[in-house]
Coordinates of C-alpha atoms in Angstrom, one line a residue:
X94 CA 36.2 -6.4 58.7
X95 CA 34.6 -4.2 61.2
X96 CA 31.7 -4.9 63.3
X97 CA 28.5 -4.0 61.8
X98 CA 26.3 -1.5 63.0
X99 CA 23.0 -2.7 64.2
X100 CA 20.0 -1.9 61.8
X101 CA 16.5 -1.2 63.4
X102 CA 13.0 -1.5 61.8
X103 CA 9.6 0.0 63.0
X104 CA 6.9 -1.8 60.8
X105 CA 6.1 -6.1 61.5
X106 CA 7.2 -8.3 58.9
X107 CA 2.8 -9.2 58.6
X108 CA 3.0 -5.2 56.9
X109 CA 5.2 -6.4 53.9
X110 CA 3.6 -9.8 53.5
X111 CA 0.1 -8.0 53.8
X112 CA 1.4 -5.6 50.8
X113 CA 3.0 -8.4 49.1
X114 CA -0.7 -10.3 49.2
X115 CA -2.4 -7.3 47.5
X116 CA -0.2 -6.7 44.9
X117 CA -0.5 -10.8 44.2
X118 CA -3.1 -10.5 41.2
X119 CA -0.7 -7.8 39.7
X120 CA 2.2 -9.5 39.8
X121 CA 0.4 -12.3 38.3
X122 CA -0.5 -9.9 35.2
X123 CA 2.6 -8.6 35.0
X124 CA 4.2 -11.9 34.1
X125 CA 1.1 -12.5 32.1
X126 CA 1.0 -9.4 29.6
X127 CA 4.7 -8.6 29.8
X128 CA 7.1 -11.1 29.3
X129 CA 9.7 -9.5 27.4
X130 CA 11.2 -10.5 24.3
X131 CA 11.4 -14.2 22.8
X132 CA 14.8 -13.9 22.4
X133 CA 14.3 -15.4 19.0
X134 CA 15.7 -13.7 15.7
X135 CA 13.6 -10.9 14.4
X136 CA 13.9 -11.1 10.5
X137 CA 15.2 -7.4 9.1
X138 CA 12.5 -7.5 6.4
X139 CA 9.5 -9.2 5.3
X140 CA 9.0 -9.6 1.5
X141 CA 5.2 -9.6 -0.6
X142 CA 5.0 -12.1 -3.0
X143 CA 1.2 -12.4 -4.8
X144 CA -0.2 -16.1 -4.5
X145 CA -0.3 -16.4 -8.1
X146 CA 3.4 -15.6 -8.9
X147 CA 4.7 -17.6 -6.3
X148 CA 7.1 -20.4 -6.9
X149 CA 10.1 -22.8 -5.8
X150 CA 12.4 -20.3 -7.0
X151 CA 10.7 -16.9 -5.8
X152 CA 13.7 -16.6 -3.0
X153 CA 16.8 -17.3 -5.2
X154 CA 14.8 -15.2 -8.1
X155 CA 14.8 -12.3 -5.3
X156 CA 18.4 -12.5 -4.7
X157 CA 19.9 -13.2 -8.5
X158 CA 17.6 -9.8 -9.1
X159 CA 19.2 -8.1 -6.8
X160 CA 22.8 -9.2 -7.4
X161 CA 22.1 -8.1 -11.1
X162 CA 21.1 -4.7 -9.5
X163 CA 24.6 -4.2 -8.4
X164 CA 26.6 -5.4 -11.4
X165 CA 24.5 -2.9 -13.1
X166 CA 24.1 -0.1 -11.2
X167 CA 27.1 -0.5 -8.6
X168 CA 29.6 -3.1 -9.5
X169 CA 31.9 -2.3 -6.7
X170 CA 31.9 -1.1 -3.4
X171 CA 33.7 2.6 -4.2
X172 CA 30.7 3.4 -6.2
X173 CA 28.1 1.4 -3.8
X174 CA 29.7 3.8 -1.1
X175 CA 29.7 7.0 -3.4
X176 CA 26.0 6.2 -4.1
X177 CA 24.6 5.8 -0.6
X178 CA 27.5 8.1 1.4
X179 CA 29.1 4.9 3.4
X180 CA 32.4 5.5 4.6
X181 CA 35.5 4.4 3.6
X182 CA 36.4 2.0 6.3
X183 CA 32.7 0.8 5.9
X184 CA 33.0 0.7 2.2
X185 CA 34.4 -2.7 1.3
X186 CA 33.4 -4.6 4.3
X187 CA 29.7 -3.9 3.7
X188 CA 29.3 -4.8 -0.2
X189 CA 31.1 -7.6 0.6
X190 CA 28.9 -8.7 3.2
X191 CA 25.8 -7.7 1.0
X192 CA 26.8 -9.4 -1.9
X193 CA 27.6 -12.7 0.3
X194 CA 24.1 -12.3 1.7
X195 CA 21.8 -11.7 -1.6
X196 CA 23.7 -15.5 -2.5
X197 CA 23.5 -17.4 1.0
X198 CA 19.7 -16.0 2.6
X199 CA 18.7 -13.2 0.1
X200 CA 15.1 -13.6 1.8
X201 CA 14.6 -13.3 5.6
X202 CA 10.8 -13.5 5.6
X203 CA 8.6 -14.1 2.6
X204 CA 5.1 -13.4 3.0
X205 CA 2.8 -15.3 -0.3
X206 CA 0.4 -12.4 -0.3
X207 CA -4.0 -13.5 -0.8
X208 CA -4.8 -9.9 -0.3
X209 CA -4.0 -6.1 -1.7
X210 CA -1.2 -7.9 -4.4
X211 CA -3.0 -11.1 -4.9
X212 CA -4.1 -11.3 -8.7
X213 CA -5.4 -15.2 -9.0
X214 CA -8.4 -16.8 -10.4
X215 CA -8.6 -19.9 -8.2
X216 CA -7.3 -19.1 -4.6
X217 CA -7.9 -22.3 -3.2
X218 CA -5.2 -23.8 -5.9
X219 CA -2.8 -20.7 -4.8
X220 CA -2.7 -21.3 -1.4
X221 CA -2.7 -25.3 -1.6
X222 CA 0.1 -24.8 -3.9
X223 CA 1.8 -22.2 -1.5
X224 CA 1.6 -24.7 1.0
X225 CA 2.9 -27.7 -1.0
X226 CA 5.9 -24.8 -1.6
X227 CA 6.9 -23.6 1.4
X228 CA 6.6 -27.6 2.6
X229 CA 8.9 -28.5 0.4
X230 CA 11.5 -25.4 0.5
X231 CA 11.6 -26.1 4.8
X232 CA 12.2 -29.9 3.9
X233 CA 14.9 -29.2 1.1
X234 CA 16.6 -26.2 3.2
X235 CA 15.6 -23.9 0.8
X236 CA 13.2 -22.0 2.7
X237 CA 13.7 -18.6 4.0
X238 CA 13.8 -18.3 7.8
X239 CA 10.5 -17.1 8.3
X240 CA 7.6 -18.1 5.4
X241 CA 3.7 -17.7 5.6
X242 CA 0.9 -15.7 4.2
X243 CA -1.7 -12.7 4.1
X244 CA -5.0 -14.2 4.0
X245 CA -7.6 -11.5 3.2
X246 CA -9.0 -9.4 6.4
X247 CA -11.9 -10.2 8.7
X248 CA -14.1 -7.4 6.9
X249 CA -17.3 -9.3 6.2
X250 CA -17.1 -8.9 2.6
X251 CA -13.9 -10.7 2.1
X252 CA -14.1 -12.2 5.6
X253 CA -15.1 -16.4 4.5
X254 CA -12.4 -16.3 1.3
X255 CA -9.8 -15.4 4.3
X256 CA -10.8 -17.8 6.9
X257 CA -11.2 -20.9 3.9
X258 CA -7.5 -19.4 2.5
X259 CA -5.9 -19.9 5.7
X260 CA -8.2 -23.6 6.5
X261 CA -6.7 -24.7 2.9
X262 CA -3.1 -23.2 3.4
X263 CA -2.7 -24.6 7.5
X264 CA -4.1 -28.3 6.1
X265 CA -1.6 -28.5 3.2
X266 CA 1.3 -28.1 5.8
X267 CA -0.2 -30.4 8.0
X268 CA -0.5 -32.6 4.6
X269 CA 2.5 -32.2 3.3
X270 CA 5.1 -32.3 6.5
X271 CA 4.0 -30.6 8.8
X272 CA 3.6 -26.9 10.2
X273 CA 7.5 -25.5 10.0
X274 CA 9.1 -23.7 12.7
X275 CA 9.2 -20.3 10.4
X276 CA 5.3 -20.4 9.8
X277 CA 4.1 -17.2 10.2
X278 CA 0.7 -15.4 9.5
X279 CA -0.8 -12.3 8.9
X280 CA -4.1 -10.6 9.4
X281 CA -4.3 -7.6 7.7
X282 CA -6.6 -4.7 7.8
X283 CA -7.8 -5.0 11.6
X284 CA -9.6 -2.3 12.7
X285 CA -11.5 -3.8 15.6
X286 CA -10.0 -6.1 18.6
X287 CA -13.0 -8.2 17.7
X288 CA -11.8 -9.0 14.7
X289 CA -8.4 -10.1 16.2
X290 CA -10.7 -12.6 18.8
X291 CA -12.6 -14.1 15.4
X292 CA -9.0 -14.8 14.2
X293 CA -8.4 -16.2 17.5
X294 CA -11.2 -18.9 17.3
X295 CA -10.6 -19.5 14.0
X296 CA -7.3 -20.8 14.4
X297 CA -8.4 -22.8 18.2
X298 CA -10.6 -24.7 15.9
X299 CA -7.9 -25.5 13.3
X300 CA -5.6 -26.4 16.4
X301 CA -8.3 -28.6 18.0
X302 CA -9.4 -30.7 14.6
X303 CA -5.7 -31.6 14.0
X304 CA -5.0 -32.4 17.7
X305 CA -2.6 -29.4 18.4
X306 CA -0.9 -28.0 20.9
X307 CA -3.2 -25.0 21.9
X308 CA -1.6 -21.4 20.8
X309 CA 0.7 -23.5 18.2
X310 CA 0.0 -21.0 15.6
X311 CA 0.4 -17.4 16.3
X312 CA 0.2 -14.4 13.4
X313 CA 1.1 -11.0 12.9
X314 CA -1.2 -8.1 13.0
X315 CA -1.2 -5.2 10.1
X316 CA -2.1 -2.2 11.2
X317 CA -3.6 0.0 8.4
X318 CA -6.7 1.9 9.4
X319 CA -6.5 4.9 11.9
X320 CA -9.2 3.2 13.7
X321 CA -6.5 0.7 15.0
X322 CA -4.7 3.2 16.8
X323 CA -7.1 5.5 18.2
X324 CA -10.6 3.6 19.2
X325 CA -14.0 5.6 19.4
X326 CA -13.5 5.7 23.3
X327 CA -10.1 7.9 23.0
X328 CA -7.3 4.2 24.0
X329 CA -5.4 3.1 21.8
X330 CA -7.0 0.2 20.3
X331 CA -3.9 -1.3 19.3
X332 CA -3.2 -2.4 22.4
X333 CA -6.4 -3.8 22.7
X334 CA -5.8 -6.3 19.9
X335 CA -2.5 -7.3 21.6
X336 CA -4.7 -8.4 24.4
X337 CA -7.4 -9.8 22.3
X338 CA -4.5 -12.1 20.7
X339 CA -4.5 -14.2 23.7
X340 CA -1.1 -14.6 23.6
X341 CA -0.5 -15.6 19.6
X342 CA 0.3 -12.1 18.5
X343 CA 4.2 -12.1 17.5
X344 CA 4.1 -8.7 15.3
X345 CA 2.5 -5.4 14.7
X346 CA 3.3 -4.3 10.8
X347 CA 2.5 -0.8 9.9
X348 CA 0.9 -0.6 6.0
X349 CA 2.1 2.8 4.9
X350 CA -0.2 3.2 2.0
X351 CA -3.3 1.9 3.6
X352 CA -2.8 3.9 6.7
X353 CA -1.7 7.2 5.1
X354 CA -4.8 6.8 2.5
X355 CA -7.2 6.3 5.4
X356 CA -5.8 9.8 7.1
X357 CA -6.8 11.8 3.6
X358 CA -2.3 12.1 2.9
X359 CA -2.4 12.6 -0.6
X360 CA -0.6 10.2 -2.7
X361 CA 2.4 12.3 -3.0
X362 CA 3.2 12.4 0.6
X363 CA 2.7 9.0 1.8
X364 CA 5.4 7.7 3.3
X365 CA 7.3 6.2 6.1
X366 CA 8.4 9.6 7.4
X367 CA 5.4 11.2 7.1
X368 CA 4.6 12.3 10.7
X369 CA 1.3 10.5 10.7
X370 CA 3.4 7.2 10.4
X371 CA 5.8 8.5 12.7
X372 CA 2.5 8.8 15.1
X373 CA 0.6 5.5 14.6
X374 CA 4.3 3.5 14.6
X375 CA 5.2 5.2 18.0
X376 CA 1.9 4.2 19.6
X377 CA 2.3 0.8 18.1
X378 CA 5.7 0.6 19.9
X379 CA 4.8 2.0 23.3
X380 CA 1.9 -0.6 23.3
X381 CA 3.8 -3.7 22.0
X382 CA 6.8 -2.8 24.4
X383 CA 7.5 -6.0 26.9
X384 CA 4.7 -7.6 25.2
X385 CA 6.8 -10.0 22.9
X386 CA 5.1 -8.8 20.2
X387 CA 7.3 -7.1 17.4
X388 CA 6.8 -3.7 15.7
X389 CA 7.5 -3.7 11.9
X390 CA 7.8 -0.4 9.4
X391 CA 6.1 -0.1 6.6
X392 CA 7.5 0.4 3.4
X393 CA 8.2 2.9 0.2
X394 CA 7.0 2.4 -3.2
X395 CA 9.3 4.2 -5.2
X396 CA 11.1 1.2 -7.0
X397 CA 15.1 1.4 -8.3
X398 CA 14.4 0.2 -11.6
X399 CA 15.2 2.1 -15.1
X400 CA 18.1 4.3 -15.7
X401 CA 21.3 4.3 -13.8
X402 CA 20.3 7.7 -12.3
X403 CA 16.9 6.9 -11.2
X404 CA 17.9 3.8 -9.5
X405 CA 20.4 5.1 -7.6
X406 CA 17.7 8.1 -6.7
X407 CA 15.6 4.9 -5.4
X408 CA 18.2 2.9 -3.5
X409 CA 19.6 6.7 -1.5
X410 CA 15.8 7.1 -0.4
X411 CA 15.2 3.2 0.7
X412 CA 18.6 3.4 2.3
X413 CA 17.4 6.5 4.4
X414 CA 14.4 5.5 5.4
X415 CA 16.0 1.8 6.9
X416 CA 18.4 3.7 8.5
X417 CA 15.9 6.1 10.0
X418 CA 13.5 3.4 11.0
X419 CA 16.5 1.9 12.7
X420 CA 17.4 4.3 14.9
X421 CA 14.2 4.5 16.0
X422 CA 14.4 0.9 16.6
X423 CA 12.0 -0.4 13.9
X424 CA 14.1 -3.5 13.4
X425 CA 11.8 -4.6 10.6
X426 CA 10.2 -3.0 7.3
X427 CA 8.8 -4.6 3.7
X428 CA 11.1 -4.5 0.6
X429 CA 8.4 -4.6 -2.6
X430 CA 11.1 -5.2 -5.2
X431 CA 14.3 -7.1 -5.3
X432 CA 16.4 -3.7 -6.2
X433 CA 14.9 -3.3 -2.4
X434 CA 17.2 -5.7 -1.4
X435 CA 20.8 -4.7 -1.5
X436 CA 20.5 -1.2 -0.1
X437 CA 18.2 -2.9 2.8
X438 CA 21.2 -5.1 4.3
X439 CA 23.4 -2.2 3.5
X440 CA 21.6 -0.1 5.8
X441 CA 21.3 -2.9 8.1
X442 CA 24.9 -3.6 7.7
X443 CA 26.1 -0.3 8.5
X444 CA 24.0 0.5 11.3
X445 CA 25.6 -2.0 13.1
X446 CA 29.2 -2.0 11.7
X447 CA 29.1 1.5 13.4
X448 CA 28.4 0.9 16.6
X449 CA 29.8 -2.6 16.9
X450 CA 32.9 -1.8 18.7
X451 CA 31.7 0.9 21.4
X452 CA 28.7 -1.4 22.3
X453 CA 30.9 -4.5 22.6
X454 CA 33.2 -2.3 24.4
X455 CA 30.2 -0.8 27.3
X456 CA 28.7 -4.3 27.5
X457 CA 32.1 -5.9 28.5
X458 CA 33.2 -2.8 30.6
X459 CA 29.6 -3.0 32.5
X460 CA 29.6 -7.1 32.6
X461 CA 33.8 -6.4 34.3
X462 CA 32.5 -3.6 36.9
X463 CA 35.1 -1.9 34.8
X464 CA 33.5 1.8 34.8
X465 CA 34.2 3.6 32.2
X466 CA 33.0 7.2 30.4
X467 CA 29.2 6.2 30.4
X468 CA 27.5 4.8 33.4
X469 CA 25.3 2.0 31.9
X470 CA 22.6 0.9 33.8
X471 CA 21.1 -2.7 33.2
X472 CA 18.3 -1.7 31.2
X473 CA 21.3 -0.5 28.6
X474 CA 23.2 -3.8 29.0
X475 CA 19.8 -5.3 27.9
X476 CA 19.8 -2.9 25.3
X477 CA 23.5 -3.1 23.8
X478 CA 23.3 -7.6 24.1
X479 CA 20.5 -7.4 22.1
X480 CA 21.5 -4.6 19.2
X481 CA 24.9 -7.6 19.1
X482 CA 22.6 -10.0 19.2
X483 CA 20.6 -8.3 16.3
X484 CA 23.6 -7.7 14.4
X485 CA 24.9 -11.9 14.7
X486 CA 21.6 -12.9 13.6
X487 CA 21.3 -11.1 10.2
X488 CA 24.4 -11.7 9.0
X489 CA 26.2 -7.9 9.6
X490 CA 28.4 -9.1 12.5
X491 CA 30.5 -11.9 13.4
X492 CA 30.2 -14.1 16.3
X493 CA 34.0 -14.7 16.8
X494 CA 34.9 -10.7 16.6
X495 CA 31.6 -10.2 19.5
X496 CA 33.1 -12.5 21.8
X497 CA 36.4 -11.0 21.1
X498 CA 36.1 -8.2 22.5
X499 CA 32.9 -8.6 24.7
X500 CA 34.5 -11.7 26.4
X501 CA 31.2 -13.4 26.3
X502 CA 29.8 -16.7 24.4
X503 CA 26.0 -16.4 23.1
X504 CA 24.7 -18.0 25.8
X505 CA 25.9 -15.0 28.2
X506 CA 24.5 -12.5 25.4
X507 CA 21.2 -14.3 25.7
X508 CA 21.6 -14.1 29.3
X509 CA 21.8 -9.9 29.2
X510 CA 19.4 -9.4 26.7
X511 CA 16.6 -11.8 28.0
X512 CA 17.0 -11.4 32.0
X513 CA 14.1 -12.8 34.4
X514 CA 11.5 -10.0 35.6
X515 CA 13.1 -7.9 38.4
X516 CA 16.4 -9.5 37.7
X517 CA 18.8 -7.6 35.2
X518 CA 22.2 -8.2 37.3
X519 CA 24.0 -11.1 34.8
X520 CA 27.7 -12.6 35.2
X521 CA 29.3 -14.2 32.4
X522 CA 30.4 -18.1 32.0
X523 CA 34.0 -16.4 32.0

């Protein structure tokens, strides 16, 4: 090795540490408001079920549903495919994979709903009963991954049923087990960061009667008034209420019916695509990004029940709308019927069937120094560990075919798609 050539400076090492001082309180918020990703699975769906309606068997109900869909309306997966344009090297491998799903975890997320579909007389038998539920379901291994409620908004004319819904749902857990790992809430209708803050003391009081960790319980906020995205001052209030969360916010979920009424959309036209949703989601993304806190889509309301015909009219539209969302990475959305179901984790499925093998194949290339026809950066190995990762966790691929031909165990995918602030250069195990 030859000898180096001398490198000169001008500027006193005091002039970076001077700089380094000022920027100190930055840094500090930085870490603070941006800490990337959990790295914990994001469920593909969340599922409504009103208070009054649900049960022990609401999951497995879901699922046998939706299996019964199929045997109707598709009982193979040539006319699956034909119905929702799959390929034919997709074909098999996907209704297979959906079929096996809808029996093993037909649920991801199941939401007991006190709000918009709640339809009960005595709520605080509802939610004592959902709690005695879900207890038992997480205790049995019944549960779905992720279980919780909608309480009723912070408006003030619904505003003390919510908080004593969620006081008499929390203290059942707590009575009955526990608070499961999978808990999650939601607060819907926020229009205010205020009203995000009330929810914030609410649940520091909770915490601090039972002796909890503080910012144990964390929830989800709906986002279905215009006045959530665009505040009277001109910011985006959304990211407001982020802040406001003080940490506890895990989700942002965009109500499509709620949001599109409060714009004036007529009835016909309200929808996921509409470019009003495509507006408030894409604000809602670009203020949750780095945040931890995940962006959901909304959801459609034309339901694949009735004839042959119609259902399949249903399912084509649901499965264009997934796909859509997930290209614009909107990992999440609500399914309102089980007939929802199938052509969800067929979208889900496909999406990353397709681009299984040319993202394994750029992660491992960039992980190798191997070059290749795409010069990734790090910010795209990021990207292409966690669409694998995404793809592990819900079931659409396998973990021995990703290490096959990415080389890597999960703990190096973690590694990529979770790196330390400022550090996004990761070797493998291998």
């Amino acid at each position: 090795m030859g000898q180096q050539e001398k490198v000169s400076t001008s500027l006193a090492g005091a002039v970076s540490e001077g700089i380094s001082a000022s920027l100190a309180a930055v840094d500090a918020e930085l870490d603070r408001r941006y800490p990337g990703d959990p790295g914990t699975r994001q469920p593909v769906h969340t599922v409504y079920v009103p208070g009054n309606v649900f049960d022990a068997g609401t999951s497995r109900s879901w699922g046998d549903q939706a299996l019964a869909a199929l045997d109707e309306h598709a009982p193979d997966a040539a006319s699956f495919a034909a119905v929702l344009g799959l390929s034919d090297d997709l074909a098999e491998d996907v209704y297979g994979r959906v079929r096996a799903k809808l029996e093993r975890e037909p649920v991801e997320d199941l939401r007991v709903d006190f709000e918009d579909g709640y339809g009960g007389r005595d709520e605080d038998q509802d939610a004592a009963r959902a709690a005695r539920l879900i207890s038992e379901a997480y205790a049995h291994g019944t549960a779905a991954p992720y279980m919780g409620i909608r309480m009723k908004c912070m408006e003030s004319a619904v505003r003390d049923r919510g908080i004593r819904t969620t006081d008499v749902f929390l203290t059942g857990l707590l009575e009955n087990g526990g608070l499961p790992d999978g808990l999650v809430l939601t607060l819907p209708k926020v229009t205010y960061p205020e009203q995000v803050s009330a929810f914030v003391r609410l649940l520091e009081a909770f915490e601090k009667a039972h002796g909890l960790d503080a910012g144990r319980l964390g929830f989800e906020i709906q986002i279905e008034t215009s006045q959530s995205i665009l505040a009277t001052d001109g910011t985006a209030a959304v990211a407001r209420m982020i802040g406001a969360a003080e940490g506890r916010a895990t989700g942002l979920h965009y109500g499509t019916f709620d949001y599109s009424a409060c714009l004036g959309v007529s009835a016909a036209y309200q929808a996921s695509d509409h470019p009003a949703a495509d507006h408030a989601k894409a604000v809602m993304q670009v203020a949750a990004a780095g945040t931890g806190v995940r962006v959901s889509d909304g959801s459609t309301n034309v339901l694949p029940v009735g004839s042959t015909e119609h259902v399949h009219e249903a399912w084509r539209l649901h499965y264009g709308l997934t796909r859509r969302a997930l290209a614009r990475a909107y990992y999440q959305g609500w399914d309102m019927h089980p007939g929802h179901i199938p052509t969800r984790y067929a979208a889900v499925f496909a999406f990353y069937r397709e681009g299984f093998e040319a993202a394994a194949k750029r992660l491992s290339a960039y992980a190798n120094h191997a070059g290749g026809d795409v010069m990734d950066e790090p910010a795209t190995a990021k990207a292409l560990s966690s669409y694998l990762l995404r793809g592990i966790d819900c079931g659409a691929l396998d973990t021995a075919e990703v290490d096959a031909l990415t080389g890597m165990t999960r703990a190096d995918l973690d590694r990529f798609a979770a790196p330390r602030r400022g550090d996004l250069t990761v070797t493998t195990d291998r």
